Amino acid sequence: MASSSGDDEFVVLVCSDPNNQIETDISNEEIVISTTDFSTWDYPSTLSFSTFKIQAHRNRLIEESSYFRGLLSGSFSESCLDYISIQWQLETFLNVVRCIFGFRLDITSKNFIPLFQAALYFGVEMLLMQLKSWLSEASLSKDPGLFQIQLEDLIDIWDFGLELDNGFVQEICASYLARNFMWAMSNKIFKDMPYELLLLCVKHPHLTIDSEKHLSDALLIWLHSNTEQLERSSKTECEFFDILKQIRISLLPLWFAAGKRSSISFSELANESVDSIFKLMKVTPKGSMNVLGDGDLSHLRIRLTKYSKKVDLSGCPQITPMILLLSFLPNNHNSYLALRKTIKESASNFEQADGTKCQITQSLLPTLSFEAVLEVDISGCLKLPLEDAIDYFSNSFPFLRRVKAAYLLNFKMTTLYRLIQKCSLVSEVDITVDVNPLISSQLSVISSSSAVVSMAPNRAYFVGDKFSMTSLYHLGPSPSNITKLTLEGRSDVCDSHIQYISKFCASLCYLNLKGCISVTDVCMANLIRRCTKLQSLLVCHTSFGMNSILALCNASPSFSNSPSAQFGKRPLDSLASNLQLLHMGGCKCADEASLLELLSQNQMLKSLCLRDTNLADSALCSFSGSLLEVLDVSNTMISGAALHHVVCTNPGLKCLNARGCKNLFQPENTKKEAKISSSYSCEELFIELGKTCRLEEIALGWGLSYFSLQALKPAILSLRAMTVCLGGTLPEDSLRLLPTTCPLLESLVLYFQVISDCMIINILTSLRQLRTLALCYCFGDISNSSFNLSMPNLRILKLERVTPWMTNNDLVLLTRNCANLVELSLLGSKLNSDAQCIISHGWPGLISLHLEDCGEVTENGVSSLFNCIALENLLLRHNGSGIQRNFILEAASKMPMLRQVSLNVCDAKEGDFDLPYYHRFESSLI
């Protein structure tokens, strides 16, 4: 229809969707709307129509759209028409019109591509600008829970940009992926990432990862998932695997690099990585000049960007102050020159003649500050002087909140004082070491310090240290921000240290003293009285006893200190009533009466460990909580009736450990609490568990049978870890049904069960996600056919007294089918000395190895096992009396991560072993 002279300022756009196959009612066929009434549109209702008739201002369309400019102001026949037909997706075109008339659109990753296509087709520059602006802003999102571009949409947007040859879109996608790489690699569709996008991301200067290990894992997963794509691609396989060269192999954890030496796709780089790691470990500060050289040093820089939140250097014994400082400098030639100059000037300040210690002053260098970094993990960084590291972190990570420095015996309490002083915002510290395996089952420490240090504010103190004369610390009157402190295994921690903590860490909410055998019960009680915000307390294998329990159960510190303090008073505001986690396994100093009082006040507990304590039915039945998720009562004298009572009142229970409870399913005790029904039968516990709970972990022994497992079925459908111990009798039929009963199992441990090849094959075939398998002291006939299938996900394997037939050939078969093991325990087999080579070649990344009664493995000494360079825990017993006298010293020099060694002197070739003067690790000689 031709336009009349009076109406030429308006045009009607008739829009329908050519691809719309949805049948609509006649009443919803079309709607007439006007751009002058945009603000009153009912947008959802409008989209329900199959056709839009939009009355729009002609001049506005001409001004904002090159499409309508050409159509309405050119020589086309449509230029004089009142009606213009548009075939387009309705919602998209409606948004295009809204944008043309000045409305801001709600752009998402879902509608970005159709809007961009429409903007290009209709030539709407305003919309293109909005889209580019949105993409830029969305790509800067920092909150992991609020990602505006999901990974699947990002891939679609990348492909769209690639089709258009739009460099802006491609760069934004690569930048977004680089900054959020840790999030992306955990996504199940990460493997669908286009190679070009992944490569551009990995090369991007904003690539943000926690560690080089994470990058390596992600790239290997992608490569292994895209085998078919590699075969179809015009690129050669080598071109695809070139992406692995972007990994900074000198910064990989030693155990990871060692383990990948058996990987087909990564073996060459893994060998280079191991060589580089050992080369860096041998470098003294004076020798750093040679390492720095004159070339590019990017391969030695820890990846730090302004988006980094966590720095994970755990398991990297090669990390030195030089590498830290290099990573904190701007990535340019002048910075490298400054670092070389500083190291050279510091050469005259060596503390030792051999140059093993050197203080490199950070203040002389133009170091950067990474304000987003909140967490640092330097566990196992053996070459890193802690005092230097703390100084560097305080300058370059000003908002650091969490520090983990586990398995570093040189991290003393005085180091902790320094950390608190220099990094005042730190709230969580973990300095765990291995708990001493020789801890007495009944521990009682009367005093752990010759004199109690009296703390006064505004004063410097000298604190005695076992390995140094005195150390000076001074924090002034301000308390620290520490709320979570883990001192697990720290046998060097004594009462004076705990007194310091109780004074300056009064805001503690979480405290782990597991294995701190030098701390007295009285001292722990004093700490509990001071730290009134405690919600989590782990004191397994300590002197924790009646004094500490009294402090927990009494509300007023003055009352607790008074001679009249006693059990029986139940204040509503006691610390015990606020605890959410209490682990006191192995604490024999707490008697039945004190346990009863304690449990009666633990209404808020979510995790409770009472294994190896004096726990009895009366105490367990007094437990008044209903929020338990984790319960460990193993090796106690409780009955099934008492446990049934707790299960009934705690439907949220997820983890239950009741192994070693011999009375669990025995006839009831004669002395029984009134609240336990006299008609109780042992089956009721399993029936209640099946009805009430959804377990993720379970460990049971006495009383477990086929019938109890049937009753448990509803509760164990989501089970991830199962341990069947002495006293449990699961017939072969029950074990064969485990894959269907517990399809999500990741860990299976069987003690004293009847097993067979058929049963094991069924389990290993069906439970493909199984990561831990332990068969210990089991009965039945099994052969090597049980392990004649690939188990790539298996990480931990224990075969104890179940494979007496195992020879070297069987061990070779095991290395092929369980190629990714990191922990191996073999007890009782027929191996010879060649087994050392088989183990070190098949599992070069082992971190734990136990060989006992395994034939003649060490009859000719130990040699090839030294190639398991990442070992942290090594047990060799009764494998042949050929172990050389200097074995421990040699192991310490060739296995830098080794922390625990257990040998038997009867295996010593010369009847004894030489011990090092310093103890980097714990050795057990029997």
PDB file of C-alpha atoms in Angstrom, residues 117-268:
ATOM      1  CA  GLN A 117      23.338 -11.603  13.950  1.00  0.00           C
ATOM      2  CA  ALA A 118      20.311  -9.320  13.798  1.00  0.00           C
ATOM      3  CA  ALA A 119      22.402  -6.232  14.562  1.00  0.00           C
ATOM      4  CA  LEU A 120      24.712  -7.053  11.668  1.00  0.00           C
ATOM      5  CA  TYR A 121      21.860  -7.815   9.259  1.00  0.00           C
ATOM      6  CA  PHE A 122      19.820  -4.724  10.076  1.00  0.00           C
ATOM      7  CA  GLY A 123      22.907  -2.572  10.494  1.00  0.00           C
ATOM      8  CA  VAL A 124      22.087  -1.304  13.987  1.00  0.00           C
ATOM      9  CA  GLU A 125      25.345   0.185  15.257  1.00  0.00           C
ATOM     10  CA  MET A 126      23.790   1.121  18.588  1.00  0.00           C
ATOM     11  CA  LEU A 127      22.952  -2.533  19.269  1.00  0.00           C
ATOM     12  CA  LEU A 128      26.420  -3.680  18.222  1.00  0.00           C
ATOM     13  CA  MET A 129      27.905  -1.244  20.724  1.00  0.00           C
ATOM     14  CA  GLN A 130      25.585  -2.512  23.469  1.00  0.00           C
ATOM     15  CA  LEU A 131      26.527  -6.116  22.689  1.00  0.00           C
ATOM     16  CA  LYS A 132      30.256  -5.421  22.714  1.00  0.00           C
ATOM     17  CA  SER A 133      29.910  -3.448  25.925  1.00  0.00           C
ATOM     18  CA  TRP A 134      27.962  -6.271  27.577  1.00  0.00           C
ATOM     19  CA  LEU A 135      30.489  -8.880  26.454  1.00  0.00           C
ATOM     20  CA  SER A 136      33.356  -6.813  27.830  1.00  0.00           C
ATOM     21  CA  GLU A 137      31.628  -6.257  31.180  1.00  0.00           C
ATOM     22  CA  ALA A 138      30.419  -9.848  31.495  1.00  0.00           C
ATOM     23  CA  SER A 139      33.909 -11.144  30.819  1.00  0.00           C
ATOM     24  CA  LEU A 140      35.191  -9.250  33.862  1.00  0.00           C
ATOM     25  CA  SER A 141      32.901 -11.102  36.279  1.00  0.00           C
ATOM     26  CA  LYS A 142      34.904 -12.183  39.347  1.00  0.00           C
ATOM     27  CA  ASP A 143      32.319 -14.021  41.416  1.00  0.00           C
ATOM     28  CA  PRO A 144      32.439 -17.788  40.552  1.00  0.00           C
ATOM     29  CA  GLY A 145      28.814 -18.120  41.548  1.00  0.00           C
ATOM     30  CA  LEU A 146      27.695 -15.324  39.221  1.00  0.00           C
ATOM     31  CA  PHE A 147      29.331 -16.192  35.917  1.00  0.00           C
ATOM     32  CA  GLN A 148      27.350 -14.324  33.280  1.00  0.00           C
ATOM     33  CA  ILE A 149      28.739 -16.467  30.466  1.00  0.00           C
ATOM     34  CA  GLN A 150      28.424 -20.201  30.910  1.00  0.00           C
ATOM     35  CA  LEU A 151      31.024 -22.403  29.268  1.00  0.00           C
ATOM     36  CA  GLU A 152      28.714 -23.886  26.635  1.00  0.00           C
ATOM     37  CA  ASP A 153      27.624 -20.381  25.633  1.00  0.00           C
ATOM     38  CA  LEU A 154      31.232 -19.195  25.567  1.00  0.00           C
ATOM     39  CA  ILE A 155      32.105 -21.941  23.080  1.00  0.00           C
ATOM     40  CA  ASP A 156      29.126 -20.976  20.899  1.00  0.00           C
ATOM     41  CA  ILE A 157      30.119 -17.303  21.014  1.00  0.00           C
ATOM     42  CA  TRP A 158      33.712 -18.230  20.109  1.00  0.00           C
ATOM     43  CA  ASP A 159      32.541 -20.296  17.117  1.00  0.00           C
ATOM     44  CA  PHE A 160      30.312 -17.406  16.055  1.00  0.00           C
ATOM     45  CA  GLY A 161      33.214 -14.957  16.274  1.00  0.00           C
ATOM     46  CA  LEU A 162      35.385 -17.371  14.306  1.00  0.00           C
ATOM     47  CA  GLU A 163      32.791 -17.543  11.505  1.00  0.00           C
ATOM     48  CA  LEU A 164      32.644 -13.755  11.347  1.00  0.00           C
ATOM     49  CA  ASP A 165      36.413 -13.463  11.674  1.00  0.00           C
ATOM     50  CA  ASN A 166      35.665 -11.031  14.478  1.00  0.00           C
ATOM     51  CA  GLY A 167      38.894 -10.552  16.429  1.00  0.00           C
ATOM     52  CA  PHE A 168      37.172  -8.617  19.213  1.00  0.00           C
ATOM     53  CA  VAL A 169      34.826 -11.501  20.082  1.00  0.00           C
ATOM     54  CA  GLN A 170      37.650 -14.058  19.912  1.00  0.00           C
ATOM     55  CA  GLU A 171      39.919 -12.019  22.160  1.00  0.00           C
ATOM     56  CA  ILE A 172      37.160 -11.472  24.743  1.00  0.00           C
ATOM     57  CA  CYS A 173      36.355 -15.211  24.795  1.00  0.00           C
ATOM     58  CA  ALA A 174      40.012 -16.179  25.246  1.00  0.00           C
ATOM     59  CA  SER A 175      40.512 -13.555  27.938  1.00  0.00           C
ATOM     60  CA  TYR A 176      37.385 -14.639  29.832  1.00  0.00           C
ATOM     61  CA  LEU A 177      38.416 -18.289  29.676  1.00  0.00           C
ATOM     62  CA  ALA A 178      41.971 -17.459  30.780  1.00  0.00           C
ATOM     63  CA  ARG A 179      40.805 -15.543  33.852  1.00  0.00           C
ATOM     64  CA  ASN A 180      38.306 -18.225  34.822  1.00  0.00           C
ATOM     65  CA  PHE A 181      40.317 -21.283  33.795  1.00  0.00           C
ATOM     66  CA  MET A 182      39.988 -23.057  37.168  1.00  0.00           C
ATOM     67  CA  TRP A 183      36.208 -22.836  36.881  1.00  0.00           C
ATOM     68  CA  ALA A 184      36.190 -23.927  33.253  1.00  0.00           C
ATOM     69  CA  MET A 185      38.423 -26.985  33.705  1.00  0.00           C
ATOM     70  CA  SER A 186      36.014 -28.433  36.280  1.00  0.00           C
ATOM     71  CA  ASN A 187      33.106 -28.201  33.836  1.00  0.00           C
ATOM     72  CA  LYS A 188      32.028 -31.453  32.225  1.00  0.00           C
ATOM     73  CA  ILE A 189      32.028 -29.891  28.749  1.00  0.00           C
ATOM     74  CA  PHE A 190      35.598 -28.602  29.052  1.00  0.00           C
ATOM     75  CA  LYS A 191      36.633 -31.445  26.769  1.00  0.00           C
ATOM     76  CA  ASP A 192      34.480 -29.881  24.004  1.00  0.00           C
ATOM     77  CA  MET A 193      36.615 -26.753  23.953  1.00  0.00           C
ATOM     78  CA  PRO A 194      37.842 -25.849  20.421  1.00  0.00           C
ATOM     79  CA  TYR A 195      41.588 -26.305  20.138  1.00  0.00           C
ATOM     80  CA  GLU A 196      42.190 -22.778  18.835  1.00  0.00           C
ATOM     81  CA  LEU A 197      40.306 -21.263  21.792  1.00  0.00           C
ATOM     82  CA  LEU A 198      42.176 -23.424  24.289  1.00  0.00           C
ATOM     83  CA  LEU A 199      45.542 -22.564  22.768  1.00  0.00           C
ATOM     84  CA  LEU A 200      44.809 -18.835  22.731  1.00  0.00           C
ATOM     85  CA  CYS A 201      43.658 -19.071  26.352  1.00  0.00           C
ATOM     86  CA  VAL A 202      46.762 -20.930  27.539  1.00  0.00           C
ATOM     87  CA  LYS A 203      49.007 -18.343  25.877  1.00  0.00           C
ATOM     88  CA  HIS A 204      47.010 -15.424  27.279  1.00  0.00           C
ATOM     89  CA  PRO A 205      48.860 -13.205  29.803  1.00  0.00           C
ATOM     90  CA  HIS A 206      45.785 -13.301  32.095  1.00  0.00           C
ATOM     91  CA  LEU A 207      45.794 -17.099  32.396  1.00  0.00           C
ATOM     92  CA  THR A 208      44.899 -17.610  36.069  1.00  0.00           C
ATOM     93  CA  ILE A 209      45.516 -21.018  37.643  1.00  0.00           C
ATOM     94  CA  ASP A 210      46.220 -22.251  41.154  1.00  0.00           C
ATOM     95  CA  SER A 211      49.239 -24.262  39.996  1.00  0.00           C
ATOM     96  CA  GLU A 212      50.968 -25.679  36.924  1.00  0.00           C
ATOM     97  CA  LYS A 213      49.628 -29.083  37.931  1.00  0.00           C
ATOM     98  CA  HIS A 214      46.069 -27.890  37.337  1.00  0.00           C
ATOM     99  CA  LEU A 215      46.995 -26.648  33.877  1.00  0.00           C
ATOM    100  CA  SER A 216      48.737 -29.940  33.071  1.00  0.00           C
ATOM    101  CA  ASP A 217      45.772 -32.001  34.238  1.00  0.00           C
ATOM    102  CA  ALA A 218      43.351 -29.912  32.206  1.00  0.00           C
ATOM    103  CA  LEU A 219      45.373 -30.146  28.994  1.00  0.00           C
ATOM    104  CA  LEU A 220      45.935 -33.887  29.340  1.00  0.00           C
ATOM    105  CA  ILE A 221      42.226 -34.471  29.964  1.00  0.00           C
ATOM    106  CA  TRP A 222      41.397 -32.417  26.866  1.00  0.00           C
ATOM    107  CA  LEU A 223      43.922 -34.247  24.688  1.00  0.00           C
ATOM    108  CA  HIS A 224      42.796 -37.686  25.822  1.00  0.00           C
ATOM    109  CA  SER A 225      39.149 -36.754  25.236  1.00  0.00           C
ATOM    110  CA  ASN A 226      39.804 -35.509  21.711  1.00  0.00           C
ATOM    111  CA  THR A 227      41.591 -38.472  20.177  1.00  0.00           C
ATOM    112  CA  GLU A 228      39.057 -38.706  17.358  1.00  0.00           C
ATOM    113  CA  GLN A 229      39.323 -34.981  16.666  1.00  0.00           C
ATOM    114  CA  LEU A 230      43.095 -35.359  16.408  1.00  0.00           C
ATOM    115  CA  GLU A 231      42.673 -38.124  13.861  1.00  0.00           C
ATOM    116  CA  ARG A 232      40.209 -36.117  11.739  1.00  0.00           C
ATOM    117  CA  SER A 233      42.112 -32.847  11.922  1.00  0.00           C
ATOM    118  CA  SER A 234      44.428 -31.618   9.183  1.00  0.00           C
ATOM    119  CA  LYS A 235      46.945 -30.850  11.939  1.00  0.00           C
ATOM    120  CA  THR A 236      49.375 -33.544  12.900  1.00  0.00           C
ATOM    121  CA  GLU A 237      49.179 -35.099  16.325  1.00  0.00           C
ATOM    122  CA  CYS A 238      52.445 -33.397  17.236  1.00  0.00           C
ATOM    123  CA  GLU A 239      50.889 -29.992  16.506  1.00  0.00           C
ATOM    124  CA  PHE A 240      48.088 -30.676  18.959  1.00  0.00           C
ATOM    125  CA  PHE A 241      50.452 -31.947  21.625  1.00  0.00           C
ATOM    126  CA  ASP A 242      52.555 -28.810  21.205  1.00  0.00           C
ATOM    127  CA  ILE A 243      50.066 -27.152  23.534  1.00  0.00           C
ATOM    128  CA  LEU A 244      51.717 -29.096  26.366  1.00  0.00           C
ATOM    129  CA  LYS A 245      54.850 -27.043  25.792  1.00  0.00           C
ATOM    130  CA  GLN A 246      53.036 -24.087  27.326  1.00  0.00           C
ATOM    131  CA  ILE A 247      53.332 -25.827  30.722  1.00  0.00           C
ATOM    132  CA  ARG A 248      56.111 -24.492  32.913  1.00  0.00           C
ATOM    133  CA  ILE A 249      57.513 -27.904  33.713  1.00  0.00           C
ATOM    134  CA  SER A 250      60.081 -26.571  36.179  1.00  0.00           C
ATOM    135  CA  LEU A 251      57.235 -25.592  38.523  1.00  0.00           C
ATOM    136  CA  LEU A 252      55.365 -28.898  38.620  1.00  0.00           C
ATOM    137  CA  PRO A 253      55.087 -30.837  41.903  1.00  0.00           C
ATOM    138  CA  LEU A 254      57.728 -33.547  42.052  1.00  0.00           C
ATOM    139  CA  TRP A 255      55.234 -36.363  42.649  1.00  0.00           C
ATOM    140  CA  PHE A 256      53.157 -35.259  39.663  1.00  0.00           C
ATOM    141  CA  ALA A 257      56.110 -35.004  37.275  1.00  0.00           C
ATOM    142  CA  ALA A 258      57.507 -38.330  38.468  1.00  0.00           C
ATOM    143  CA  GLY A 259      54.162 -40.066  37.966  1.00  0.00           C
ATOM    144  CA  LYS A 260      53.764 -38.764  34.423  1.00  0.00           C
ATOM    145  CA  ARG A 261      57.041 -40.369  33.320  1.00  0.00           C
ATOM    146  CA  SER A 262      54.978 -43.441  32.436  1.00  0.00           C
ATOM    147  CA  SER A 263      52.461 -41.384  30.409  1.00  0.00           C
ATOM    148  CA  ILE A 264      52.685 -41.871  26.646  1.00  0.00           C
ATOM    149  CA  SER A 265      51.776 -38.286  25.830  1.00  0.00           C
ATOM    150  CA  PHE A 266      53.691 -36.613  28.643  1.00  0.00           C
ATOM    151  CA  SER A 267      56.705 -38.831  29.354  1.00  0.00           C
ATOM    152  CA  GLU A 268      59.248 -36.672  27.527  1.00  0.00           C
TER     153      GLU A 268
END
